[in-house]
mmCIF file of C-alpha atoms in Angstrom:
data_model
loop_
_atom_site.group_PDB
_atom_site.id
_atom_site.type_symbol
_atom_site.label_atom_id
_atom_site.label_comp_id
_atom_site.label_asym_id
_atom_site.label_seq_id
_atom_site.Cartn_x
_atom_site.Cartn_y
_atom_site.Cartn_z
ATOM 1 C CA UNK M 281 -11.363 12.621 21.373
ATOM 2 C CA UNK M 282 -7.600 12.800 21.774
ATOM 3 C CA UNK M 283 -7.121 9.410 20.138
ATOM 4 C CA UNK M 284 -9.298 10.455 17.199
ATOM 5 C CA UNK M 285 -7.300 13.650 16.753
ATOM 6 C CA UNK M 286 -4.020 11.737 16.870
ATOM 7 C CA UNK M 287 -5.283 9.156 14.359
ATOM 8 C CA UNK M 288 -6.418 11.912 11.998
ATOM 9 C CA UNK M 289 -3.044 13.632 12.265
ATOM 10 C CA UNK M 290 -1.265 10.385 11.391
ATOM 11 C CA UNK M 291 -3.643 9.875 8.458
ATOM 12 C CA UNK M 292 -2.978 13.443 7.359
ATOM 13 C CA UNK M 293 0.767 12.838 7.238
ATOM 14 C CA UNK M 294 0.285 9.615 5.277
ATOM 15 C CA UNK M 295 -2.179 11.231 2.873
ATOM 16 C CA UNK M 296 0.191 14.169 2.364
ATOM 17 C CA UNK M 297 3.097 11.894 1.510
ATOM 18 C CA UNK M 298 0.916 9.862 -0.842
ATOM 19 C CA UNK M 299 -0.340 13.017 -2.535
ATOM 20 C CA UNK M 300 3.194 14.325 -3.078
ATOM 21 C CA UNK M 301 4.245 10.977 -4.537
ATOM 22 C CA UNK M 302 1.248 10.836 -6.873
ATOM 23 C CA UNK M 303 1.794 14.376 -8.126
ATOM 24 C CA UNK M 304 5.447 13.613 -8.823
ATOM 25 C CA UNK M 305 4.436 10.526 -10.829
ATOM 26 C CA UNK M 306 2.473 12.595 -13.328
ATOM 27 C CA UNK M 307 3.907 13.156 -16.745
ATOM 28 C CA UNK M 308 5.270 16.644 -17.296
ATOM 29 C CA UNK M 309 3.371 18.851 -19.702
ATOM 30 C CA UNK M 310 6.449 20.842 -20.689
ATOM 31 C CA UNK M 311 7.773 24.271 -19.936
ATOM 32 C CA UNK M 312 8.286 23.776 -16.225
ATOM 33 C CA UNK M 313 10.572 22.029 -13.790
ATOM 34 C CA UNK M 314 9.941 18.679 -15.471
ATOM 35 C CA UNK M 315 11.859 19.901 -18.543
ATOM 36 C CA UNK M 316 14.757 21.004 -16.381
ATOM 37 C CA UNK M 317 15.153 17.509 -14.963
ATOM 38 C CA UNK M 318 14.797 15.678 -18.271
ATOM 39 C CA UNK M 319 11.031 15.352 -18.482
ATOM 40 C CA UNK M 320 10.933 16.713 -22.020
ATOM 41 C CA UNK M 321 13.341 14.087 -23.308
ATOM 42 C CA UNK M 322 11.135 11.105 -22.518
ATOM 43 C CA UNK M 323 7.830 12.579 -23.704
ATOM 44 C CA UNK M 324 7.107 9.608 -25.993
ATOM 45 C CA UNK M 325 8.178 7.057 -23.373
ATOM 46 C CA UNK M 326 5.493 8.143 -20.902
ATOM 47 C CA UNK M 327 2.639 6.059 -19.629
ATOM 48 C CA UNK M 328 -0.353 5.127 -21.753
ATOM 49 C CA UNK M 329 -3.569 7.092 -21.765
ATOM 50 C CA UNK M 330 -5.390 4.622 -19.530
ATOM 51 C CA UNK M 331 -2.634 4.602 -16.927
ATOM 52 C CA UNK M 332 -2.506 8.394 -16.942
ATOM 53 C CA UNK M 333 -6.282 8.628 -16.449
ATOM 54 C CA UNK M 334 -6.135 6.146 -13.584
ATOM 55 C CA UNK M 335 -3.290 8.104 -12.002
ATOM 56 C CA UNK M 336 -5.387 11.261 -12.318
ATOM 57 C CA UNK M 337 -8.349 9.563 -10.620
ATOM 58 C CA UNK M 338 -6.220 8.233 -7.773
ATOM 59 C CA UNK M 339 -4.612 11.648 -7.306
ATOM 60 C CA UNK M 340 -7.982 13.407 -7.184
ATOM 61 C CA UNK M 341 -9.316 10.818 -4.745
ATOM 62 C CA UNK M 342 -6.364 11.195 -2.417
ATOM 63 C CA UNK M 343 -6.642 14.987 -2.633
ATOM 64 C CA UNK M 344 -10.285 14.733 -1.585
ATOM 65 C CA UNK M 345 -9.344 12.478 1.349
ATOM 66 C CA UNK M 346 -6.633 14.972 2.346
ATOM 67 C CA UNK M 347 -9.154 17.841 2.171
ATOM 68 C CA UNK M 348 -11.732 16.004 4.290
ATOM 69 C CA UNK M 349 -9.113 15.204 6.943
ATOM 70 C CA UNK M 350 -8.059 18.870 7.056
ATOM 71 C CA UNK M 351 -11.680 19.999 7.465
ATOM 72 C CA UNK M 352 -12.416 17.430 10.200
ATOM 73 C CA UNK M 353 -9.248 18.363 12.084
ATOM 74 C CA UNK M 354 -10.198 22.027 11.816
ATOM 75 C CA UNK M 355 -13.671 21.338 13.164
ATOM 76 C CA UNK M 356 -12.274 19.311 16.055
ATOM 77 C CA UNK M 357 -9.801 22.072 16.868
ATOM 78 C CA UNK M 358 -12.445 24.811 16.859
ATOM 79 C CA UNK M 359 -15.109 22.905 18.788
ATOM 80 C CA UNK M 360 -12.880 21.149 21.328
ATOM 81 C CA UNK M 361 -9.617 23.145 21.511
ATOM 82 C CA UNK M 362 -8.612 21.822 24.947
ATOM 83 C CA UNK M 363 -8.349 18.197 23.801
#
């Protein structure tokens, strides 16, 4: 069980980094930090609608993977805390 827990922790770190990267790739909607860093200037030069929808789907999928890993790690920790 220790190897499984370690593998899930490594996957959690990788999924977290991927999720942060995917969220940062999204186009800013205005009025927030994206405007402060120049996101409002390139509003017409953003990605197409199809690319944005695909990015949304990939982001949601990786968020679901991240959530499942968190839940499984929590269950392992509560059922077998000594491992």
